[in-house]
Short mmCIF file of C-alpha atoms in Angstrom, two decimals:
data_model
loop_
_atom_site.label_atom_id
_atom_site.label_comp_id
_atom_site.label_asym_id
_atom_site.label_seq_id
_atom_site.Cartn_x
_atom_site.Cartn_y
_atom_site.Cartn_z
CA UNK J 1 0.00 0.00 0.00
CA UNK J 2 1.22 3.23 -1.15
CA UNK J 3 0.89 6.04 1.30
CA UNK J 4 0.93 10.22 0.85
CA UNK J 5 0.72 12.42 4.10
CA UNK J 6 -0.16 16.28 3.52
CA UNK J 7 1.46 18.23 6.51
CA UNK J 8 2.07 21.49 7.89
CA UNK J 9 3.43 22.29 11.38
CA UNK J 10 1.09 25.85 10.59
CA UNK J 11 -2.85 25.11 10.13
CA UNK J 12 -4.26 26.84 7.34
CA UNK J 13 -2.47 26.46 4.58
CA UNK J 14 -4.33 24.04 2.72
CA UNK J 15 -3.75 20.71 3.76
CA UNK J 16 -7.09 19.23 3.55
CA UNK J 17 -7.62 20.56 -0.01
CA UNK J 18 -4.50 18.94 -1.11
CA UNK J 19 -5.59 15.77 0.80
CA UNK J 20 -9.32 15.54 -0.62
CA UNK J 21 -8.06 16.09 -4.13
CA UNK J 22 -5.32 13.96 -4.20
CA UNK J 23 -7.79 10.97 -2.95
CA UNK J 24 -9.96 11.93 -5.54
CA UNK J 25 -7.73 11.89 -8.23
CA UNK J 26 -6.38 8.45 -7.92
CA UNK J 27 -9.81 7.13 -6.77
CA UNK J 28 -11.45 8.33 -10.09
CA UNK J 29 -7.89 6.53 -11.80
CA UNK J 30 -9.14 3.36 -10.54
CA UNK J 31 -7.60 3.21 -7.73
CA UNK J 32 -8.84 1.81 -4.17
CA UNK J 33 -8.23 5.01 -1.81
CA UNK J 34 -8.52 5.37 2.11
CA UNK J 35 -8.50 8.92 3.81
CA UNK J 36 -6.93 9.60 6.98
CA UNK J 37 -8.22 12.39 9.48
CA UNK J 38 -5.68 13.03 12.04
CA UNK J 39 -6.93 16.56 12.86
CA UNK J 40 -9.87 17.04 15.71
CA UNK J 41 -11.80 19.22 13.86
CA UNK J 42 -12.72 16.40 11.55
CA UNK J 43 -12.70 18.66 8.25
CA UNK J 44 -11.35 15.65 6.01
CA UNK J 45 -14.42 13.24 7.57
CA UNK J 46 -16.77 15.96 6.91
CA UNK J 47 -15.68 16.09 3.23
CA UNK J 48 -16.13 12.35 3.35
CA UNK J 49 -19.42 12.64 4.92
CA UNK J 50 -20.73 15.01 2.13
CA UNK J 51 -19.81 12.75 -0.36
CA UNK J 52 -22.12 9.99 0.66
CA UNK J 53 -24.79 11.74 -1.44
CA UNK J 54 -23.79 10.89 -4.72
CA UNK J 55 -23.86 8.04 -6.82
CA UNK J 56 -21.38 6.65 -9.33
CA UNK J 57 -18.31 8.27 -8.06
CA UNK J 58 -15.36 6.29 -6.74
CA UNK J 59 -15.46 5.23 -3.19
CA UNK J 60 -13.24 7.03 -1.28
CA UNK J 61 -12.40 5.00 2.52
CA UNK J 62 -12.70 7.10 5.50
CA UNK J 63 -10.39 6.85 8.57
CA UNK J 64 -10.29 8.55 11.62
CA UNK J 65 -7.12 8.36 12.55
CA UNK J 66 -7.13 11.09 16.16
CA UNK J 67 -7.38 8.47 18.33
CA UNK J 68 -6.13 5.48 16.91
CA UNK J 69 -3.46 4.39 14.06
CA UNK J 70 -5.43 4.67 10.64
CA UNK J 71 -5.16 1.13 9.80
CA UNK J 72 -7.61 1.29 6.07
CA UNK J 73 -9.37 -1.94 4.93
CA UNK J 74 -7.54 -5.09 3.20
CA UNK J 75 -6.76 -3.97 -0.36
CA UNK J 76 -6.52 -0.62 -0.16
CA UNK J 77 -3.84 0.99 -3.01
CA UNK J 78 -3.06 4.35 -1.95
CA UNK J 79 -3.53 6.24 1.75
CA UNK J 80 -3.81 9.83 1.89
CA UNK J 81 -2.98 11.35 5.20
CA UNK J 82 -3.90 14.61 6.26
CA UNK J 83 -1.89 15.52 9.17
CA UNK J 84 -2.80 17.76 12.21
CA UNK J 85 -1.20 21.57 12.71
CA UNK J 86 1.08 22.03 15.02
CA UNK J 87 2.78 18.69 14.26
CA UNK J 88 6.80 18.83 15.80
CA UNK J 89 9.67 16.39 17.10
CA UNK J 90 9.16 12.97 17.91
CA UNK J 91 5.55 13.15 16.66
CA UNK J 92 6.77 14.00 12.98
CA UNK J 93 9.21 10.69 13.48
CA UNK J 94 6.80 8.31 14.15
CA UNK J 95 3.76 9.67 10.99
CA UNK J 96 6.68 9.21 8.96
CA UNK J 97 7.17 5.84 9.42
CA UNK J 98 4.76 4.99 7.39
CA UNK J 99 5.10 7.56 4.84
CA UNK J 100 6.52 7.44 1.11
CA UNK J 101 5.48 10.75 -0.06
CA UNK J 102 5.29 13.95 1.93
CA UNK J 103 3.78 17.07 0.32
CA UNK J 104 4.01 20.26 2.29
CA UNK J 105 1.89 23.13 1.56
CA UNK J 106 2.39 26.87 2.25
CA UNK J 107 0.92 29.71 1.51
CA UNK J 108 1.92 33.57 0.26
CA UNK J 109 2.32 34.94 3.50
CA UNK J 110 5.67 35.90 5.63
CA UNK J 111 3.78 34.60 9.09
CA UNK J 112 3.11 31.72 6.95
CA UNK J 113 6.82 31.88 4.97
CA UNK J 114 8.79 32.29 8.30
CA UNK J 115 6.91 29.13 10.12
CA UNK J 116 7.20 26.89 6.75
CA UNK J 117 11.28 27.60 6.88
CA UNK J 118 11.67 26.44 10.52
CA UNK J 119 9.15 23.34 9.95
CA UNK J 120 11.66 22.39 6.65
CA UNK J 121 14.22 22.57 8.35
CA UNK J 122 13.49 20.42 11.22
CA UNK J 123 11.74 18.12 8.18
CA UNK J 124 15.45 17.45 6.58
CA UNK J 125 16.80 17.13 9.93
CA UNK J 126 14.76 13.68 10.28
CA UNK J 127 16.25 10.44 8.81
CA UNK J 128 13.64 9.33 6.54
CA UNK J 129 13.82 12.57 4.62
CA UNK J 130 17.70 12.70 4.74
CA UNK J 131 17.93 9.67 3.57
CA UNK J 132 15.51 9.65 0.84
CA UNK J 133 12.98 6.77 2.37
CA UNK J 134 10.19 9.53 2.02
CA UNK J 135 10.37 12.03 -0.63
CA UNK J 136 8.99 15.28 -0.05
CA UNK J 137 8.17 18.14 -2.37
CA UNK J 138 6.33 21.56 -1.91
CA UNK J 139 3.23 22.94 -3.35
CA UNK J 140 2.29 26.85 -3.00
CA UNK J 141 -1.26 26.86 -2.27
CA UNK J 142 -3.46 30.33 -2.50
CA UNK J 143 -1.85 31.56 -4.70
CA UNK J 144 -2.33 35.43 -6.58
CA UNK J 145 0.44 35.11 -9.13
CA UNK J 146 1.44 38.62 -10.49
CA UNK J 147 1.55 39.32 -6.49
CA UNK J 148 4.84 40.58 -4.80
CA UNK J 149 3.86 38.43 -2.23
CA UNK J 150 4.42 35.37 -4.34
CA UNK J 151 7.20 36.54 -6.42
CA UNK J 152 8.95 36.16 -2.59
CA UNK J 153 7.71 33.16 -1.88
CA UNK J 154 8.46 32.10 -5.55
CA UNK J 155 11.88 32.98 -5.35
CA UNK J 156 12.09 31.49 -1.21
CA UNK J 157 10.73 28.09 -3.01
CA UNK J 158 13.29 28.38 -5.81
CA UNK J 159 16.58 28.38 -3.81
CA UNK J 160 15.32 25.19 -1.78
CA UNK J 161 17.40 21.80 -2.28
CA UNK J 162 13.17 20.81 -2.14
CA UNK J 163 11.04 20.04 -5.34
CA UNK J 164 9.02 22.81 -5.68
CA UNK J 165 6.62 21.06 -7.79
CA UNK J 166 3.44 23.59 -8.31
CA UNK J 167 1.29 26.08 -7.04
CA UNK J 168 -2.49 26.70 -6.90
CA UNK J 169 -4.27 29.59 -7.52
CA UNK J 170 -6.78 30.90 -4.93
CA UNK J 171 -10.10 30.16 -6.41
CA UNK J 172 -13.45 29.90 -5.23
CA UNK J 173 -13.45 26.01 -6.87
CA UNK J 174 -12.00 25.05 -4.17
CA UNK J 175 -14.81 26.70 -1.82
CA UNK J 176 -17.40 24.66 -4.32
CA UNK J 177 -15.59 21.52 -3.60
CA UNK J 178 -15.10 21.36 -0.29
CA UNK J 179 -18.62 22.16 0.39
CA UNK J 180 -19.95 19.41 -1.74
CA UNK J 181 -17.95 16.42 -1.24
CA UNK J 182 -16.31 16.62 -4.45
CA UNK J 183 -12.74 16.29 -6.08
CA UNK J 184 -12.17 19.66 -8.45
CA UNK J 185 -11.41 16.61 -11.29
CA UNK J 186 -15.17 15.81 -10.60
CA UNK J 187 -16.65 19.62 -11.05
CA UNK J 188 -17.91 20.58 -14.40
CA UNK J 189 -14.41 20.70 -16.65
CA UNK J 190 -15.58 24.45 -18.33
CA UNK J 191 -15.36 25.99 -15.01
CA UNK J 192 -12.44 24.33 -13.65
CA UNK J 193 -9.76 23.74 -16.11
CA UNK J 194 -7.54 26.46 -15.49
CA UNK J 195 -6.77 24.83 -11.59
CA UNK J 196 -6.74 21.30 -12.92
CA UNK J 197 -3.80 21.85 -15.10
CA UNK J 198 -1.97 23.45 -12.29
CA UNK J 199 -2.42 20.11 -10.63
CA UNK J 200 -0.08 18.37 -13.41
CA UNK J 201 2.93 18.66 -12.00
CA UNK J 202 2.20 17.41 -8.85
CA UNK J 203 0.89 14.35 -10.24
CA UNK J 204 4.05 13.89 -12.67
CA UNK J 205 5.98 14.10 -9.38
CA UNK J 206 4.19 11.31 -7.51
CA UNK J 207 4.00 8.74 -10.19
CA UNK J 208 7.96 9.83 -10.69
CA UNK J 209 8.51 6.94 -8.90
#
């Protein structure tokens, strides 16, 4: 079983979109897919929850995983993890025990700039990442290109021994899919295309492999 964990030491930045999309996008690829709640608030369940109303979309697993280890049914392909804010030391050793991909998202902010540099750095600190047993890459999430604001972040991103692999824009899609229990892959493709095919490169990175 394959398994991707979406984390950020800051809350905010995006992690559950990444997390519900990613599912979605290997689910509707064929793929059996489990999601993994480790945050209290339950966002990622909720999603999950919302989803139940449709029929003829991919069955997507849900796991709460704040109490227990998120342990998804025989035969599942691919885990996606969304981890909980505030994430540091020994906890960040043991999720990524588990983990082959880790994607981190941050957004155009310096609050949010400053706390992604010191949650990198104690990322590359920890032996899984130095030694390349879970790969990790960087997506910029929120994103207002044209923005000085970005162009900072852009250029932060850029000197990184990290794959920066994409960013998203800020779009209210992403309000449309959270709301209704859908992937962005699974909205109607005239409003959406120009955030799917920012998604590209992030999915050329995972199936890199």
């Amino acid at each position: 079983m394959r398994t991707i964990m979406l984390m950020n030491s800051k809350g905010g930045c995006g992690k559950t979109t990444l997390a519900t999309n990613i599912a979605t996008w290997f689910a509707d690829d064929g793929a059996k897919v489990a999601l993994a709640d480790y945050d209290p608030q339950g966002s990622t369940l909720d999603w999950l929850e919302a989803r139940k109303q449709y029929e003829g979309i991919p069955l997507i697993e849900a796991v709460d995983a704040t109490a227990k280890p998120a342990r998804p049914a025989r035969g599942t392909d691919l885990l996606v993890m969304d981890a909980p804010a505030g994430t540091h030391g020994r906890t960040i050793t043991d999720m990524l025990r588990r983990v082959d991909d880790l994607i981190v998202p941050v957004l155009p902010s310096p609050i949010d700039m400053r706390a992604c540099n010191r949650f990198l750095q104690e990322l590359l600190s920890n032996g899984r990442i130095s030694r390349n047993q879970t790969r990790l890459a960087i997506v910029a999430n929120r994103v207002r290109e044209n923005t000085r604001i970005y162009q900072q972040l852009e250029d932060y991103l850029g000197h990184l021994d990290i794959p920066f692999v994409t960013h998203l824009r800020e779009s209210q899609n992403y309000i449309r899919s959270a709301e209704s229990g859908l992937g962005i892959f699974e909205l109607a493709p005239s409003l959406v295309w120009n955030d799917v095919e920012l998604w590209d490169p992030l999915f050329a990175w995972l199936n890199a492999k």
